[in-house]
Short mmCIF file of C-alpha atoms and ligand atoms in Angstrom, two decimals:
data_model
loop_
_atom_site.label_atom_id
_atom_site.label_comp_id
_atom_site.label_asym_id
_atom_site.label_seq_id
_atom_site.Cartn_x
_atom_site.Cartn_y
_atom_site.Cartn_z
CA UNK A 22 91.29 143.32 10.02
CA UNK A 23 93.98 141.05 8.67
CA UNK A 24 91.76 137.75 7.45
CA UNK A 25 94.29 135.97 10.17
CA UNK A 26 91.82 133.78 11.96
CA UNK A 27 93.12 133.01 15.84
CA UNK A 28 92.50 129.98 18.15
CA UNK A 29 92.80 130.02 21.74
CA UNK A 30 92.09 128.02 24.89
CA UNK A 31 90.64 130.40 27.60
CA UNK A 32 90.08 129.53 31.29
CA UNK A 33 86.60 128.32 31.92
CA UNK A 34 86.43 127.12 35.22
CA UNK A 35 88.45 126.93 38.38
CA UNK A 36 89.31 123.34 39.05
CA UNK A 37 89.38 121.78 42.34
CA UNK A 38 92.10 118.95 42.16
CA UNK A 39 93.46 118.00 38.57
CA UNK A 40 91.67 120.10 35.94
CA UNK A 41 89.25 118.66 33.41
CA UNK A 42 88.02 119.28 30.28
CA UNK A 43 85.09 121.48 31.34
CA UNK A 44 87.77 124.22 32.97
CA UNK A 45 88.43 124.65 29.45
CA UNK A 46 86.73 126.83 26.06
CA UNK A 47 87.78 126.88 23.23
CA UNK A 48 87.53 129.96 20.73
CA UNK A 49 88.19 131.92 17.47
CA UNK A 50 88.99 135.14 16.57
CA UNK A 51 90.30 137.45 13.65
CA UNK A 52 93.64 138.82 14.19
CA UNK A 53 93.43 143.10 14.29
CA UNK A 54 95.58 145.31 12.21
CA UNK A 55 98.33 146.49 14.58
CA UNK A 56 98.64 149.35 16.67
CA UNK A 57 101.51 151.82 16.57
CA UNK A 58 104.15 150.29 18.38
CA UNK A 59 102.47 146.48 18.42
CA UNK A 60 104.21 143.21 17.24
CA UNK A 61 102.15 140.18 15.61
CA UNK A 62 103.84 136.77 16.77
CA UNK A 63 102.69 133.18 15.27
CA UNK A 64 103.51 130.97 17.79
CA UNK A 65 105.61 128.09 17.07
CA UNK A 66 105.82 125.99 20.54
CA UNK A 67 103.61 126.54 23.92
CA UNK A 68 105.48 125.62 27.01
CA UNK A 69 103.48 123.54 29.32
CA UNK A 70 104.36 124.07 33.15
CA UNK A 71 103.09 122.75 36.50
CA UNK A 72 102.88 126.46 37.57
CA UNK A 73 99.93 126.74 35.30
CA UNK A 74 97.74 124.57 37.99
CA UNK A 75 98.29 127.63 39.99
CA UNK A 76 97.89 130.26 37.58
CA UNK A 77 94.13 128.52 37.53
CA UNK A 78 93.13 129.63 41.04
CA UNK A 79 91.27 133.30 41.60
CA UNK A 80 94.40 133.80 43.61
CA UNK A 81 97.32 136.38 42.96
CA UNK A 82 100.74 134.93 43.15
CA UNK A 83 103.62 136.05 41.76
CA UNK A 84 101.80 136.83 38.78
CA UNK A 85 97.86 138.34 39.13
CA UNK A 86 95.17 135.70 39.06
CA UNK A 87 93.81 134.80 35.52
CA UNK A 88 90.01 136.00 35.75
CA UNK A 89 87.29 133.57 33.92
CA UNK A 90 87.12 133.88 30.13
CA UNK A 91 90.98 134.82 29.65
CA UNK A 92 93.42 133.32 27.10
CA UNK A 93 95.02 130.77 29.47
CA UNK A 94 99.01 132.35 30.17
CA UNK A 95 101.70 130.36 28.59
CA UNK A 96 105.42 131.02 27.55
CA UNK A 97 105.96 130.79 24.06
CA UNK A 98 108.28 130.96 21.34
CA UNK A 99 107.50 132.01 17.73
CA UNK A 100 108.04 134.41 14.96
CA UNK A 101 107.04 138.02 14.09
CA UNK A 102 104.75 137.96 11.24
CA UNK A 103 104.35 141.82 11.58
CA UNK A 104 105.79 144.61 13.47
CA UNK A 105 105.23 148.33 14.14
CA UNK A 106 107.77 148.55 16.47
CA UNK A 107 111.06 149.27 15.54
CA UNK A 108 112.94 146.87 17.79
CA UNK A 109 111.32 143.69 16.30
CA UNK A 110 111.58 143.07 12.46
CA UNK A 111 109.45 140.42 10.62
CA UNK A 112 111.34 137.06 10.55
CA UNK A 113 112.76 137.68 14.08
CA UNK A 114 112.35 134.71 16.60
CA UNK A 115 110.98 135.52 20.03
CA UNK A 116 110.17 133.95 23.48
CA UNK A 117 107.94 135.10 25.50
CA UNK A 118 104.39 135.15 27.84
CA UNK A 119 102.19 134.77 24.55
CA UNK A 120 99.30 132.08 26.02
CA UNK A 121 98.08 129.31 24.80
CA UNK A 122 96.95 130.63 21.23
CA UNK A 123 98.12 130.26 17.37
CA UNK A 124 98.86 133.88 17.23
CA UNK A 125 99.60 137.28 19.64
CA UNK A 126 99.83 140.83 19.72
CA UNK A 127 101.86 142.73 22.14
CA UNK A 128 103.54 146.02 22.74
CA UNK A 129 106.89 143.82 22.98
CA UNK A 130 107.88 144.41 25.90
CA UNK A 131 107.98 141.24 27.14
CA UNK A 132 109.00 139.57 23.89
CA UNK A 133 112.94 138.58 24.26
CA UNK A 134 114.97 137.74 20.73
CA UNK A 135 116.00 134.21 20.53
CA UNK A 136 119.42 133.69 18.64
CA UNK A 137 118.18 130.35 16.48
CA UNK A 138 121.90 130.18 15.49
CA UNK A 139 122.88 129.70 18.79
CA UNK A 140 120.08 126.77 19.58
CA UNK A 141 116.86 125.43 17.71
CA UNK A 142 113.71 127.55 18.56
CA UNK A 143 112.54 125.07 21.47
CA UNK A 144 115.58 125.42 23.29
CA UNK A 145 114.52 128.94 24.94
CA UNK A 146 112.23 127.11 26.54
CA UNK A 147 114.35 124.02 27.75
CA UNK A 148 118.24 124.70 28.21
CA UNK A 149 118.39 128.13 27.20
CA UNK A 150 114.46 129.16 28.85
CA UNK A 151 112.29 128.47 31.99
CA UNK A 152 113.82 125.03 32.91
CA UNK A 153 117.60 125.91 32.02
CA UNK A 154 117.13 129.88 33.70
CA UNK A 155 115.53 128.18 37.32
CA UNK A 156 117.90 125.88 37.46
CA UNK A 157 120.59 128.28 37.20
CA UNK A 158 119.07 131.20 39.73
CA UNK A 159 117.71 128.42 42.00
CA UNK A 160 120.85 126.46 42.55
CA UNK A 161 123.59 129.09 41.65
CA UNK A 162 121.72 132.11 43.05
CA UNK A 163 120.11 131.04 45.70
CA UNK A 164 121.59 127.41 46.41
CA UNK A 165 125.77 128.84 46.00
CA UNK A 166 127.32 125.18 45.27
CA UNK A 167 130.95 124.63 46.86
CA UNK A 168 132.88 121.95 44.74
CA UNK A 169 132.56 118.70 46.60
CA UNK A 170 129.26 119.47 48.13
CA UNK A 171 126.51 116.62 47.94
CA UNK A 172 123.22 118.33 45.81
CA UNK A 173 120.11 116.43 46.21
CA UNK A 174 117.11 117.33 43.48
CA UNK A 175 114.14 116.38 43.68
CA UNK A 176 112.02 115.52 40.48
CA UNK A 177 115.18 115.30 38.74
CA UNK A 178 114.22 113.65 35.89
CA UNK A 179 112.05 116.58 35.13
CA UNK A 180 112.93 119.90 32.75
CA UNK A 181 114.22 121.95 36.01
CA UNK A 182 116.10 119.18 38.38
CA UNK A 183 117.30 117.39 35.33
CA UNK A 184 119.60 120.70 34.69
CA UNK A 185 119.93 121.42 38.19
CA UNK A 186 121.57 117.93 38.59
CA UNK A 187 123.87 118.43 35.34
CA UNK A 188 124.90 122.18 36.35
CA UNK A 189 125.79 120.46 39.76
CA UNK A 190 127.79 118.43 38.56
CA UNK A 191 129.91 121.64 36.32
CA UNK A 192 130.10 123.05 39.61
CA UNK A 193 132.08 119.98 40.92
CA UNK A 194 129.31 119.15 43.34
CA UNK A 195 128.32 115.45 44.31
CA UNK A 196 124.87 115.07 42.57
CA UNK A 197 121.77 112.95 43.83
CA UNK A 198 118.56 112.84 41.76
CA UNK A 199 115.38 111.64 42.97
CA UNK A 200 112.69 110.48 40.57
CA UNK A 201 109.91 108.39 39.90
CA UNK A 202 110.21 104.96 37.88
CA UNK A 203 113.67 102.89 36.74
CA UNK A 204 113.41 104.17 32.95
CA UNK A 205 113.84 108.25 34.92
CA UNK A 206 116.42 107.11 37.27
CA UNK A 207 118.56 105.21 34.28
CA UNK A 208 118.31 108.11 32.25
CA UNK A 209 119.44 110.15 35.04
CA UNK A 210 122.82 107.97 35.75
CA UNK A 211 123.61 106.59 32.24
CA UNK A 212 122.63 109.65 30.56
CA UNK A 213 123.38 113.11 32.77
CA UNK A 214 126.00 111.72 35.09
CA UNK A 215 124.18 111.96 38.31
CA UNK A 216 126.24 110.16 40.91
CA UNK A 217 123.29 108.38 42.70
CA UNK A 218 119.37 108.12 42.46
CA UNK A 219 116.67 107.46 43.98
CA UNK A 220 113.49 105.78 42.83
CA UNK A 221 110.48 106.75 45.26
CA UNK A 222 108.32 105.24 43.85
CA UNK A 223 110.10 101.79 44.69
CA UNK A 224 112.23 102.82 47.84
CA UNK A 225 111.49 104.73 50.94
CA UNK A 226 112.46 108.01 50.95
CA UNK A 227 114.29 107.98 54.36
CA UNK A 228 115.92 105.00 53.69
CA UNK A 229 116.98 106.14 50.55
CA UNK A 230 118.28 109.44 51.15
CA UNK A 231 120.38 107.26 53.91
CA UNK A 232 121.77 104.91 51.18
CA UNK A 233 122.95 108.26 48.75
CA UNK A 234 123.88 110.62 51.13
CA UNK A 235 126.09 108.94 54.04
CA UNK A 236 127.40 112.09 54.74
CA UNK A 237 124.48 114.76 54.62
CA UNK A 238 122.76 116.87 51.97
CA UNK A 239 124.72 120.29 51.55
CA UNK A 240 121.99 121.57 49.22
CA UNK A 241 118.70 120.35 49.06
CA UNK A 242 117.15 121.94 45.66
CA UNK A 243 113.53 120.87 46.10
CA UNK A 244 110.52 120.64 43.08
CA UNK A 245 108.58 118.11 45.27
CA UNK A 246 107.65 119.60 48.42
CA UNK A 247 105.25 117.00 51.03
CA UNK A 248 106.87 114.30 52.43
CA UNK A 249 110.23 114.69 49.73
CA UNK A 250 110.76 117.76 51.63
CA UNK A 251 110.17 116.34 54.92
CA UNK A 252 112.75 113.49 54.50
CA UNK A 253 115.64 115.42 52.93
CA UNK A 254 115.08 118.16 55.75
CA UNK A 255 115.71 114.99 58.07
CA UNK A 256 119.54 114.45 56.60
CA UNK A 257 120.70 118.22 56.12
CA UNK A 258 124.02 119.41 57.22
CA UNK A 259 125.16 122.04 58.84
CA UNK A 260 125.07 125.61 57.25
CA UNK A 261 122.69 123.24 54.16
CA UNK A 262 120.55 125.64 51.81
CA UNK A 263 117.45 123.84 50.80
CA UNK A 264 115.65 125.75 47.71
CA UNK A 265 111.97 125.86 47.50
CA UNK A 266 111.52 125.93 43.53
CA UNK A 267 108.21 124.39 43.42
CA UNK A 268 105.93 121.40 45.52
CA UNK A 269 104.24 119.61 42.38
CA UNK A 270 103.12 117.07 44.70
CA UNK A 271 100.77 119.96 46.36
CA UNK A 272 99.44 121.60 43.80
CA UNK A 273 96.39 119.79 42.57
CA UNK A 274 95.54 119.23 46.37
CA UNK A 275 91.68 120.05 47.81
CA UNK A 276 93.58 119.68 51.48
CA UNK A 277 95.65 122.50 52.97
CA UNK A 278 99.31 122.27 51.73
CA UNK A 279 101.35 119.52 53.91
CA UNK A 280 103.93 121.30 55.58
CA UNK A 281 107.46 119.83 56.87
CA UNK A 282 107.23 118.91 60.35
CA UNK A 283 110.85 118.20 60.45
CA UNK A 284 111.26 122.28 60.21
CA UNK A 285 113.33 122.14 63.39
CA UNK A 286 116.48 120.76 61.69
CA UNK A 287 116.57 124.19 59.99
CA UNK A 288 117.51 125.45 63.70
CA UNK A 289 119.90 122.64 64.69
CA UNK A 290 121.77 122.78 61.96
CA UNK A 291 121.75 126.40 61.54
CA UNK A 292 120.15 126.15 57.94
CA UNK A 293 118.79 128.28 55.15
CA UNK A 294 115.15 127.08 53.67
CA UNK A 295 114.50 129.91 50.45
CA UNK A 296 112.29 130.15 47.60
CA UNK A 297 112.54 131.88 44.80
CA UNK A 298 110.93 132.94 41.38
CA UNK A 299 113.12 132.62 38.57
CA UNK A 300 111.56 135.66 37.03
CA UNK A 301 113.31 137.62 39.85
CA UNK A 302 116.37 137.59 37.77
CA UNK A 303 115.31 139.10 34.19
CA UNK A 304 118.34 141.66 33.95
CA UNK A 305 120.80 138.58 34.32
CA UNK A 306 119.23 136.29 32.04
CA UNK A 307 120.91 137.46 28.61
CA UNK A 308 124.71 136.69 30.41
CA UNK A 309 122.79 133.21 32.00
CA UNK A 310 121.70 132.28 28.58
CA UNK A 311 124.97 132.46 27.40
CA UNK A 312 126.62 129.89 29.99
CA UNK A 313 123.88 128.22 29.68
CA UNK A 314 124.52 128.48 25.74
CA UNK A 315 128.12 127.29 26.22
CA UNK A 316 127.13 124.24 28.53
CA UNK A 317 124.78 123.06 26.24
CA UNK A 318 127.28 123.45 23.51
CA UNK A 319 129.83 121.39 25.34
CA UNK A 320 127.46 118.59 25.85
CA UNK A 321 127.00 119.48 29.58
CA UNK A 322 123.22 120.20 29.29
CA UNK A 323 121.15 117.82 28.20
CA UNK A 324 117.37 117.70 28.39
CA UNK A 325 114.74 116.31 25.83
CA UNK A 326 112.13 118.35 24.10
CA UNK A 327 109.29 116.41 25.07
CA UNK A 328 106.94 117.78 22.03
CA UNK A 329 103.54 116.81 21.38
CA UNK A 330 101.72 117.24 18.27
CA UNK A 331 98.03 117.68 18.13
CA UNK A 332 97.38 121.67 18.00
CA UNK A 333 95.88 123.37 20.81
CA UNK A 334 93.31 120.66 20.95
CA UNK A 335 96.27 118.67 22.93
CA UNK A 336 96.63 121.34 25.65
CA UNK A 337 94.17 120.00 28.28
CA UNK A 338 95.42 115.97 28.29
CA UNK A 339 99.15 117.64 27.88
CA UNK A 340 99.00 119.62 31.01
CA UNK A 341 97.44 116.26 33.00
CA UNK A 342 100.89 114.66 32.12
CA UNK A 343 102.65 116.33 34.21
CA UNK A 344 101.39 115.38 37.23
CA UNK A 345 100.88 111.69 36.18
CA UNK A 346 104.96 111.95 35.55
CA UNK A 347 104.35 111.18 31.88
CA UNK A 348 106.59 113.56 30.31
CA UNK A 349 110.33 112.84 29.65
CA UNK A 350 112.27 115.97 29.21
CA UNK A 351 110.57 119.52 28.70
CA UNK A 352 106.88 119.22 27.60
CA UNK A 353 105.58 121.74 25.09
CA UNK A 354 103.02 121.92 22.62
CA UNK A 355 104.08 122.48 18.76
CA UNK A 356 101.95 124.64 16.59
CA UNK A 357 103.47 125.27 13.27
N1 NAP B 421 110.48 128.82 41.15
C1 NAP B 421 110.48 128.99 39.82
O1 NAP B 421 110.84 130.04 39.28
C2 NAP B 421 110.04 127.84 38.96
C3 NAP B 421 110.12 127.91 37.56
C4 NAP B 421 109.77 126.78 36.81
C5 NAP B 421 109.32 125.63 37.44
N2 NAP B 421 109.22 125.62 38.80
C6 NAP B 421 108.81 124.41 39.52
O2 NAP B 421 109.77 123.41 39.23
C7 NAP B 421 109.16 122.13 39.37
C8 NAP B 421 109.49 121.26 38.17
O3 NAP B 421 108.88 121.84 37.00
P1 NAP B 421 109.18 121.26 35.55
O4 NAP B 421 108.57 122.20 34.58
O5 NAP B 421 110.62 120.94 35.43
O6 NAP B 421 108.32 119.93 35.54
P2 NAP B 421 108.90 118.46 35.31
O7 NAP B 421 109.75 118.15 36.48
O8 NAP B 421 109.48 118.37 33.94
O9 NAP B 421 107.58 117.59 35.31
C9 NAP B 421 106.88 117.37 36.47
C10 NAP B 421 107.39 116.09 37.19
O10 NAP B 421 107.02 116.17 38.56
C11 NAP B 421 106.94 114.87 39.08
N3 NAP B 421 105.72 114.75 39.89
C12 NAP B 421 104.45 115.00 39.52
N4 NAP B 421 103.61 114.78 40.56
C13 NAP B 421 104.39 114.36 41.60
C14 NAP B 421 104.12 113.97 42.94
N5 NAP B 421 102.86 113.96 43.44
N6 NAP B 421 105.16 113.59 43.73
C15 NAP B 421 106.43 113.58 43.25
N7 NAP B 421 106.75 113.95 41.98
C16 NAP B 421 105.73 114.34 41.18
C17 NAP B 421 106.90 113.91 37.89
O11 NAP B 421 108.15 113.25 37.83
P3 NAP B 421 108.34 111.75 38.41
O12 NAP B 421 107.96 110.85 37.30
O13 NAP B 421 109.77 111.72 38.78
O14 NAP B 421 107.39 111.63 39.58
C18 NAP B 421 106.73 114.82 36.69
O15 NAP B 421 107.33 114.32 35.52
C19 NAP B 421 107.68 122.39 39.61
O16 NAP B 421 107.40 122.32 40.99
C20 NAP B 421 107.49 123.80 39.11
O17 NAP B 421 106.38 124.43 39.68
C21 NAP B 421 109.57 126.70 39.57
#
């Protein structure tokens, strides 16, 4: 044993609706000596995504179901304290699926280096991580943006939309961000360059999306889903690709999902509706990061760290903030 003493925050309960505290546990452990071929990470900074709501069902998705008693799954990025394998080296930053814990041990093999020369530590999981890597397969990938094209995103203001509306606009495309609350939708104009916004929570959707997008939506890149989807399905133009990245607004639901009823414009408009995972992708991620690098370098990419202090105590309150639309920027937890 190596006297390293380990906290984690395990699944304790499936929640119905938001999660509360009791779907929690808290627990210690001592760290192992490592196996042949095993890497010891501390973790410096737990990502905290809406997908986790999901990863909280007994349900497989993309990724198998968590069962009762595991270390909740998180991306992560922090340092190798140890290594027996002889592609990490001790001092070597690394991102990867590490949960929400001070410290992990892995075979490395889903640990990825992170250049801290290139960007500070938390970037691989903002610009050059989850929120900068969806944004790039969801709306370059999947979404193929024509210069002069009008984009519409939906929770813009958030880690993924606010970098699909900025790579948007380095595409040339007409960019229109909808988000909740006037200090969101400033940030989104006077800060990112996003042509036009909307503010749901203070205008109607439909009329809205009227008021933005006089001639259509070309690309509808959608984090939302419900009614959001519903009403930009209502103003798509012909040959439009509208991207299913996520439906935040569905996920804490004890109801059956809301689906669009205004499906049917996919037909007369002769329309593309995809979703994707942006996991799908892995081999191209090393040449994404580096646009991604280069854009951020430039002053193209620009999206807080949203980091809260507080040690793995904060995790349970943290992940509520997401779907209250408290965080500004890319929320993560910071450790050491
Ligand atoms: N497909 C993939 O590979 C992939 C990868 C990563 C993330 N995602 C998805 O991308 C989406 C955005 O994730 P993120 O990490 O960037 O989170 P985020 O947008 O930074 O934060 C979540 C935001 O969602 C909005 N929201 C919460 N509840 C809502 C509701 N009921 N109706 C409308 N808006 C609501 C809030 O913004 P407002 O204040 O504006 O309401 C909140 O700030 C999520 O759906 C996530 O699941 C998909």
């Amino acid at each position: 044993m190596t006297n390293i003493i380990n906290h984690q925050v395990r699944l304790a309960g499936r929640p119905e609706g938001l999660p509360k505290s009791s779907d929690w546990e808290f627990t210690e452990t001592e760290v192992p000596d490592l196996q042949d071929g095993q890497v010891l990470v501390k973790i410096h900074y737990i990502s905290v995504d809406p997908a986790m709501r999901g990863w909280m069902n007994d349900r497989d998705t993309y990724v198998p179901a968590l069962k009762l008693g595991d270390v909740m799954r998180a991306l992560t990025v922090g340092e190798v304290m140890a290594s027996e394998n002889p592609a990490f080296a001790m001092g070597d930053f690394v991102a990867g699926f590490d949960g929400v814990q001070e410290y992990a041990i892995s075979d490395g093999s889903a640990l990825m280096k992170a250049d801290t020369n290139l960007a500070p530590l938390s970037a691989y999981l903002n610009s050059l991580g989850i929120a900068g890597l969806t944004a790039y397969c969801g709306l370059i990938e999947v979404g193929t943006p024509k210069a002069g094209e009008t984009v519409v995103v939906s929770g813009a203001a958030g880690s993924v939309g606010s970098h699909v509306g900025q790579i948007a606009k380095i595409k040339g495309c007409r960019t229109v961000g909808i988000a909740g609350g006037a200090r969101k939708c400033a940030f989104l104009i006077d800060e990112l360059g996003f042509d036009a916004v909307i503010d749901y929570k203070n205008e109607a959707l439909d009329a809205g999306l009227a008021r933005t997008c006089p001639d259509g939506i070309d690309i509808f890149f959608d984090n939302v889903g419900g009614e959001v989807l519903d009403a930009a399905l209502a103003r798509i133009n012909f040959h439009a690709r509208v991207v299913i990245c996520g439906a935040i607004s569905q996920y804490n639901n004890t109801e059956p999902v809301e689906g669009p009823s205004n499906y049917l414009s996919l037909l007369i408009r002769s329309a593309r509706l995809e979703g994707f995972i942006y996991l799908n992708w892995q081999k191209q991620w090393p040449a994404m990061i580096s646009e991604l690098a280069k854009w951020r370098a430039d002053g193209k990419l620009n999206c807080p760290d949203d980091i809260v202090e507080g040690g793995l105590k904060a995790f349970p309150d943290t992940l509520l903030r997401l779907f209250s639309g408290d965080n500004f920027g890319k929320l993560m937890i910071k450790l050491a």
